Short mmCIF file of C-alpha atoms and ligand atoms in Angstrom, two decimals:
data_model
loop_
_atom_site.label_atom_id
_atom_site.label_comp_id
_atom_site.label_asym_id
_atom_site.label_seq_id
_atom_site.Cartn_x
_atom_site.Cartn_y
_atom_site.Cartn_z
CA UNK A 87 113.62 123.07 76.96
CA UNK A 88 111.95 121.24 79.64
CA UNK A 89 111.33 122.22 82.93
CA UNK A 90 110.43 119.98 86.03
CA UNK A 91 107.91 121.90 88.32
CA UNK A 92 107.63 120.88 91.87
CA UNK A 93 104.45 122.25 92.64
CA UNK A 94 104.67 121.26 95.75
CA UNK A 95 105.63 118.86 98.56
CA UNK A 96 102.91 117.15 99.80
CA UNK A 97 101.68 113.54 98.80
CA UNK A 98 98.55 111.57 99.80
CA UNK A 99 101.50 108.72 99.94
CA UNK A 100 104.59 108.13 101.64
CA UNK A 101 106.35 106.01 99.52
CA UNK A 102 109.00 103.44 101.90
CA UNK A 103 111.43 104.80 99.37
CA UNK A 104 110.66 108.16 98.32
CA UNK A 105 112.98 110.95 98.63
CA UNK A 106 111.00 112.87 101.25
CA UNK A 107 110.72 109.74 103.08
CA UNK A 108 114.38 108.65 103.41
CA UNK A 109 115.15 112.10 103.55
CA UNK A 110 117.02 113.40 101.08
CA UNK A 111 114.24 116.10 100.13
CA UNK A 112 112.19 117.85 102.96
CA UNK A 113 108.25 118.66 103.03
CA UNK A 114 107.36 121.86 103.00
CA UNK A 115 104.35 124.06 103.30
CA UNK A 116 104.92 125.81 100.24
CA UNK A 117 102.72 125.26 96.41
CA UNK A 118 101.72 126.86 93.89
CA UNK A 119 98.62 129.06 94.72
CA UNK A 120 96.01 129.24 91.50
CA UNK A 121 96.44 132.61 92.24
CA UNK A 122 99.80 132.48 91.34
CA UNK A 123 99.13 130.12 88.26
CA UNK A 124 99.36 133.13 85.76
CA UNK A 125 102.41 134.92 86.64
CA UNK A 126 103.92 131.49 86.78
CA UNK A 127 103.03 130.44 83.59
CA UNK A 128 104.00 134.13 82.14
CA UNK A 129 107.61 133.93 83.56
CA UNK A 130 107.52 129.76 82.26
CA UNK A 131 106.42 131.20 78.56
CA UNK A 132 108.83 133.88 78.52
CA UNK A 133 111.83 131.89 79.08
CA UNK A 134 111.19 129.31 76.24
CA UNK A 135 109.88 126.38 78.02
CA UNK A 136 108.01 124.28 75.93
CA UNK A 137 106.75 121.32 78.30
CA UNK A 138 106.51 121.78 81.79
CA UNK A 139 106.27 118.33 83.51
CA UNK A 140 104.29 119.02 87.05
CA UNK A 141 105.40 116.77 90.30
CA UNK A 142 105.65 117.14 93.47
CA UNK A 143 104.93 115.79 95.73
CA UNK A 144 102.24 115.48 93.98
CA UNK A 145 100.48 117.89 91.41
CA UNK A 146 97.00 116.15 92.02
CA UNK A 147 97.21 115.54 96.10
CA UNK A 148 93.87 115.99 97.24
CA UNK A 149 94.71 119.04 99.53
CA UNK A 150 96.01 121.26 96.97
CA UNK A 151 94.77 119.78 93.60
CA UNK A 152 92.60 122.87 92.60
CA UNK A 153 95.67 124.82 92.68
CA UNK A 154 97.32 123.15 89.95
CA UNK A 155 93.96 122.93 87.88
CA UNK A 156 94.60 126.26 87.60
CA UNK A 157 98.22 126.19 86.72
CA UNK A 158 97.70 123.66 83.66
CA UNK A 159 94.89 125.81 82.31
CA UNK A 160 97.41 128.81 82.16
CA UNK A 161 100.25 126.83 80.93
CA UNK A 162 97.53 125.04 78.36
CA UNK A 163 96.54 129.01 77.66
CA UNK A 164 100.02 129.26 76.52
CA UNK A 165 100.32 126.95 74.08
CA UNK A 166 102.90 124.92 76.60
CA UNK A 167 102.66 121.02 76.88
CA UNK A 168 102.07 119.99 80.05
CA UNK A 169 103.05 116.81 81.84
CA UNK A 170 101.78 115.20 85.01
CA UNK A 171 103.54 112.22 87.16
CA UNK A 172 101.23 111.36 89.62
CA UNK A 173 100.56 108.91 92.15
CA UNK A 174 96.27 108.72 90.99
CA UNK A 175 95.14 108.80 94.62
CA UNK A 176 91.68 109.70 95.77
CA UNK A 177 90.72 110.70 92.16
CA UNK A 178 87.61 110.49 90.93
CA UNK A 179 85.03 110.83 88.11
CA UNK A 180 85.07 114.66 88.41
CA UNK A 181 88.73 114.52 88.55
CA UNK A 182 89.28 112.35 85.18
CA UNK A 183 87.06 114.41 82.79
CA UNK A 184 89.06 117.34 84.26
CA UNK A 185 92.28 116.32 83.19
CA UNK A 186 90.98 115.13 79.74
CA UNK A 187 89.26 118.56 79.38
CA UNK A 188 92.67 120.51 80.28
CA UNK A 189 94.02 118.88 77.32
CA UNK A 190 97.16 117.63 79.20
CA UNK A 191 99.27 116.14 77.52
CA UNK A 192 100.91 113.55 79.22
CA UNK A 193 100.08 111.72 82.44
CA UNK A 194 102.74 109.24 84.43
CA UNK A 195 101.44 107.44 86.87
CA UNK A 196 103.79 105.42 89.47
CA UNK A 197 102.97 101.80 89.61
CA UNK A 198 105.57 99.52 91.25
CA UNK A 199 104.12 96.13 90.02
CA UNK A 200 100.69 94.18 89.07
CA UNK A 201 100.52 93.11 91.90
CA UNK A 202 98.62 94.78 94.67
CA UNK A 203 100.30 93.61 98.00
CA UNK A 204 104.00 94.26 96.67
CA UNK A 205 102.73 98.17 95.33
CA UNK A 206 100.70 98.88 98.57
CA UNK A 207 103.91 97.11 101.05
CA UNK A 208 106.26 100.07 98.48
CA UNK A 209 103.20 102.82 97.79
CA UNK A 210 99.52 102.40 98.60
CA UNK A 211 96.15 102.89 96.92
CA UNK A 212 96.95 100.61 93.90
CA UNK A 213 93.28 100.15 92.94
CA UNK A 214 93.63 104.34 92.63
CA UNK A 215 96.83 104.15 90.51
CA UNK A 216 94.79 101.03 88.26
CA UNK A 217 91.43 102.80 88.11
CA UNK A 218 93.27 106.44 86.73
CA UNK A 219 94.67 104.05 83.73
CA UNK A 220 91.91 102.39 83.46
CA UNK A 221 88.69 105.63 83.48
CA UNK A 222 91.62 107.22 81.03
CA UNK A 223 91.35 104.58 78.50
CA UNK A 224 87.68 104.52 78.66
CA UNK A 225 87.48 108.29 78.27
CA UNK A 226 89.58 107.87 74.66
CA UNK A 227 93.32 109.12 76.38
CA UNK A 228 96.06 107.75 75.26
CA UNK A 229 98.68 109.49 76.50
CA UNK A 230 99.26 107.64 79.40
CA UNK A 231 103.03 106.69 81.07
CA UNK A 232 103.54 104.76 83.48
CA UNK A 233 106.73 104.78 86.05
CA UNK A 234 107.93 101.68 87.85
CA UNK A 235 110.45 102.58 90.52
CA UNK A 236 112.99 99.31 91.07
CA UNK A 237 113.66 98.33 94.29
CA UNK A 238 114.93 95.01 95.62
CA UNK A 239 111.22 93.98 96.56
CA UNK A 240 108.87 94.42 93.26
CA UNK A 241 112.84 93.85 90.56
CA UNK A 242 111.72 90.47 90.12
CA UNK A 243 108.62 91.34 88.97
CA UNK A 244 109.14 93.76 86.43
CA UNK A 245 108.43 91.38 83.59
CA UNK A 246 105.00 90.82 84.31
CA UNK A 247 104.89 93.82 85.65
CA UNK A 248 105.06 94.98 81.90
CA UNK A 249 103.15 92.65 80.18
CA UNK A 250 100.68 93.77 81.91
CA UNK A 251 101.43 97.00 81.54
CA UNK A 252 101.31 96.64 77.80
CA UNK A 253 98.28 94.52 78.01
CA UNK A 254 96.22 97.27 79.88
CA UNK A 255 97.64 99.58 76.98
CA UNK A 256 100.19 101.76 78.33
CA UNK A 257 103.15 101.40 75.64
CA UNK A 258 105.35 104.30 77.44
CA UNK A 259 106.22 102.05 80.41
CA UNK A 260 109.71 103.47 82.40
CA UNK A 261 111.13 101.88 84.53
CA UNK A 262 113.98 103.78 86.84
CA UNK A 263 116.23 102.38 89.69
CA UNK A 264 115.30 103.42 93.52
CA UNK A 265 117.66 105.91 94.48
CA UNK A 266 118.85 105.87 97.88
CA UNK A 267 121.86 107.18 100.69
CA UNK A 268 125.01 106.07 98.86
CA UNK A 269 126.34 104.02 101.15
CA UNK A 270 122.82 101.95 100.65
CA UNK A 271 122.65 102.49 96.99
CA UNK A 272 122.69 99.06 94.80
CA UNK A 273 121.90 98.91 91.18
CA UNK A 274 121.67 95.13 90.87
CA UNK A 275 117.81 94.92 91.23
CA UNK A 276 117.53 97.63 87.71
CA UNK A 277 120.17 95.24 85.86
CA UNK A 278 118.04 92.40 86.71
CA UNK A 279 114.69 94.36 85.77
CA UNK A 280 116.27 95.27 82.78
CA UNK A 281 117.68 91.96 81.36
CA UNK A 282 114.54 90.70 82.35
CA UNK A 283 112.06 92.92 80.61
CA UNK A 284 114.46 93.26 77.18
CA UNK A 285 113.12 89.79 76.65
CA UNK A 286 109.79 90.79 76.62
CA UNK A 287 110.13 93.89 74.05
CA UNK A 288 112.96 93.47 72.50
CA UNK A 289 113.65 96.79 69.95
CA UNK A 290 116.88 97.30 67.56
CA UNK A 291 118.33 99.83 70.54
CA UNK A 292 117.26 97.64 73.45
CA UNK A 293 120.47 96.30 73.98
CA UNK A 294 122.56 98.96 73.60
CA UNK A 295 120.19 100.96 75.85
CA UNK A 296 120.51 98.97 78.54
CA UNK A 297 124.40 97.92 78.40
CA UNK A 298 124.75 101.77 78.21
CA UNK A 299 122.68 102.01 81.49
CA UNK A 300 124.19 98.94 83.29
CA UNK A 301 128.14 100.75 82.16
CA UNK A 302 126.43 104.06 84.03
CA UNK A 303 125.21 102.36 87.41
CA UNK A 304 128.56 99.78 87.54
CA UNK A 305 131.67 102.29 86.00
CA UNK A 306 132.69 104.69 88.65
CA UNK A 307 134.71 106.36 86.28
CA UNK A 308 132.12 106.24 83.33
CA UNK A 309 131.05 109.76 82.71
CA UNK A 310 127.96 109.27 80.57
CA UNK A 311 127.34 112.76 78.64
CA UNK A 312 123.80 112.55 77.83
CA UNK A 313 122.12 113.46 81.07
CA UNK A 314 119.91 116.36 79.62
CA UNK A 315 119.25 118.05 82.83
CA UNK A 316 120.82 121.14 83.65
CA UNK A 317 120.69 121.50 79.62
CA UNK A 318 117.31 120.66 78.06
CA UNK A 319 116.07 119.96 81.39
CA UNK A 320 115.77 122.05 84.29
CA UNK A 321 113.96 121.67 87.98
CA UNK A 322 111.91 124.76 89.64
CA UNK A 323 110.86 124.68 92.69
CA UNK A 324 106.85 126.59 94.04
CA UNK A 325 108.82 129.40 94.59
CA UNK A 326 110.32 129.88 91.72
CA UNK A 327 113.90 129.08 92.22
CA UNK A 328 115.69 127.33 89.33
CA UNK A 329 117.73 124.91 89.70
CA UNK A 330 119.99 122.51 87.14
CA UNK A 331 118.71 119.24 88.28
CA UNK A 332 117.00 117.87 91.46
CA UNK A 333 119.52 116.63 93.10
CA UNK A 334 121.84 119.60 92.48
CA UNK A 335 121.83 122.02 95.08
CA UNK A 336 123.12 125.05 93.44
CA UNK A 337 120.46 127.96 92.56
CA UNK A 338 120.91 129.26 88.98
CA UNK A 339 117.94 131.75 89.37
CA UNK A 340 114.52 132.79 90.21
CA UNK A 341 112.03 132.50 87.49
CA UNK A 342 109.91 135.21 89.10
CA UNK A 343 111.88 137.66 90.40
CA UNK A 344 115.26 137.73 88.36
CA UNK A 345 115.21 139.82 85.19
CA UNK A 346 114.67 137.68 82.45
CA UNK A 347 118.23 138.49 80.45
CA UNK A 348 119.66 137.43 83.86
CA UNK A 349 117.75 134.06 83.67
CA UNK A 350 118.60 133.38 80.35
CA UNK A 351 122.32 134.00 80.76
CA UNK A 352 122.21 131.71 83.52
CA UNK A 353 120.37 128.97 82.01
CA UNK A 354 122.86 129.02 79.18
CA UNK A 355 125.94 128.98 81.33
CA UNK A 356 124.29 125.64 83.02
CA UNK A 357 123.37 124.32 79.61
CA UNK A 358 127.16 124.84 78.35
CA UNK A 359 129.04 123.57 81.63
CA UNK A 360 129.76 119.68 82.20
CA UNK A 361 128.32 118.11 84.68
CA UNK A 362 129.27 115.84 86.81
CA UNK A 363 127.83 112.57 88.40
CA UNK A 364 124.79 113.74 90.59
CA UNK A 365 123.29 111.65 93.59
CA UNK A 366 126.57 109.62 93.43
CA UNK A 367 125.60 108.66 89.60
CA UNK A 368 124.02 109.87 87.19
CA UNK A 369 120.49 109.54 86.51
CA UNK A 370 119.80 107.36 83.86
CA UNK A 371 116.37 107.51 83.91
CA UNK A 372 116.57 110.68 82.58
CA UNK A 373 118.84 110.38 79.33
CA UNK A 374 117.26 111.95 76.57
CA UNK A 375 115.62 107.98 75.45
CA UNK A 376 114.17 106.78 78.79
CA UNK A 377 112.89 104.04 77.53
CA UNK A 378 115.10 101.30 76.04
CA UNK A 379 111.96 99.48 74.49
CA UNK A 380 110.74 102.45 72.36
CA UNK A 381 111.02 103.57 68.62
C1 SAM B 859 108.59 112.16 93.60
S1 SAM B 859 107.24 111.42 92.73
C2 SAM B 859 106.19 112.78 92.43
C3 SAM B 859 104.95 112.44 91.66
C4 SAM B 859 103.90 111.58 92.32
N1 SAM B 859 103.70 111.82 93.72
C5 SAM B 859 104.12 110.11 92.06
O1 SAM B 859 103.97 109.32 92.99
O2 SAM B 859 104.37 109.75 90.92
C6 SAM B 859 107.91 111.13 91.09
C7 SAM B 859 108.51 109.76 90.89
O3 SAM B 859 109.68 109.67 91.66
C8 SAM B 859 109.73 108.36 92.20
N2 SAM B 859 110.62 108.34 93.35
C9 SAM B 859 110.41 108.81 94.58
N3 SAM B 859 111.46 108.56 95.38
C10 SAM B 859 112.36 107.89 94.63
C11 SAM B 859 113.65 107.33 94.88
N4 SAM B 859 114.23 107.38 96.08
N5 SAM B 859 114.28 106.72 93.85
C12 SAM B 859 113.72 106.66 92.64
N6 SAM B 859 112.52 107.15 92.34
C13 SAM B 859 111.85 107.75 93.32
C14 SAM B 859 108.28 108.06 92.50
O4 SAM B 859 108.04 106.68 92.67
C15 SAM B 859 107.59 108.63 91.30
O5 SAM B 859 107.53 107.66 90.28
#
């Protein structure tokens, strides 16, 4: 099982699109205190989860990155894999040969296109995002990601957005549609990304990947049964509350204070109930093979 761990809500960017932005999700004052890190990790271990990806907001904003230094070393402690998405902003020196000495696992970092006026008009601080790929590869990491949210701005881009991707390196490049109010939603710009980039990396699954993905966005009635979350994957928030998926707003539990029989029972009762479409469809991003160019 995997669990998503907001650690908290803040951000060094505000993304034009982001969920806290638009305002689907609100900001709040609360994180993950390293003080807390252990008794976190402890309750994470206990349950079963075996990769805990951290985001936020943003696990490394400058204001609170210390805090979840101390998290990954507990979770690392543990044996648990640990995952970061991250925006790269105001890192530096210190900050790489921290993460490589944490031993995390994985690290995603958004990028919304090679070029640096159409990231910084969606994110900011591209030469951030490009230096924390770059200082990784020099330090030996490999385990970089990198996510490209789609909008209608950077979609026809996402070709060279990739080669270049791939040219830098990073082979575990996701791309994911722009969520946003329903009424506002449109999933043309992804089905353009998409058609564009399977010509780039083309793999046995490619096409099927994306005509599944392109059936999910376009079907109303298509009820695609591989969204893992709320199964394998699960969303906690920094104080502990569990909850199916992130755009789900029923509670199943609290990691911290519910018993852990209780949390287990209720974990399974998610895992065995159907969902149904979430955010007005289901996230595709998320099926259990992201990404439609990989083995
Ligand atoms: C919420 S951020 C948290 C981690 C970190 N701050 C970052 O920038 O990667 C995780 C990912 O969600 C993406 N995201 C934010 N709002 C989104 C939206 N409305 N639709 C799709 N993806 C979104 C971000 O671009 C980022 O790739």
């Amino acid at each position: 099982m995997i669990l998503f761990l907001l650690v908290n809500s803040m951000c060094d960017l505000c993304c034009s699109y982001c969920f806290y932005t638009i305002g689907h999700e609100k900001r709040d004052s609360s994180y993950i205190d390293s003080q807390k890190a252990e008794i976190f990790a402890n309750a994470i271990d206990r349950i079963g989860f075996k990769s805990v990806i951290l985001t936020g907001g943003d696990p490394l904003y400058s204001g609170l990155k210390e805090h979840s230094y101390a998290l990954i070393e507990e979770l690392k402690k543990r044996g648990i894999r640990v995952l970061i998405n991250t925006s790269g902003a105001k890192l530096d020196d210190v900050d790489y040969d921290r993460l490589v000495r944490l031993g995390v696992d994985r690290i995603d970092i958004s990028i919304n296109s090679y070029d640096e006026a159409i990231h910084n008009s969606e994110r900011g601080y591209y030469q951030d995002a490009v230096r924390l790929i770059d200082e990784m590869h020099k330090r030996g990491y490999r385990e970089l990601a990198t996510t490209t949210v789609i909008t209608p701005t950077n979609s026809s881009f996402a070709a060279p957005t990739l080669s270049w991707l791939l040219d830098k390196g990073v082979e575990d490049a996701r791309f994911q549609p722009v969520f946003m109010a329903k009424e506002l939603q449109d999933y043309s710009a992804i089905g353009c990304a998409m058609n564009a980039c399977m010509k780039i990396v083309s793999k046995p699954h490619t096409e099927h990947y994306v005509r599944l993905c392109e059936e999910a966005f376009t079907d109303p009635n298509c009820r695609v049964d591989d969204c893992q979350m709320g199964k394998n994957y699960f969303v906690c928030n920094a104080k502990g509350d569990l909850y199916p998926c992130f755009h789900v707003d029923e509670r199943l539990c609290n990691i911290l204070s519910d018993d852990l029989d209780f949390t287990r029972m209720q974990i399974r009762k998610s895992s065995e109930s159907k969902r149904g479409a979430c955010f007005g469809k289901h996230c595709v991003s998320l099926f259990d093979n992201p990404i439609f160019w990989k083995e």
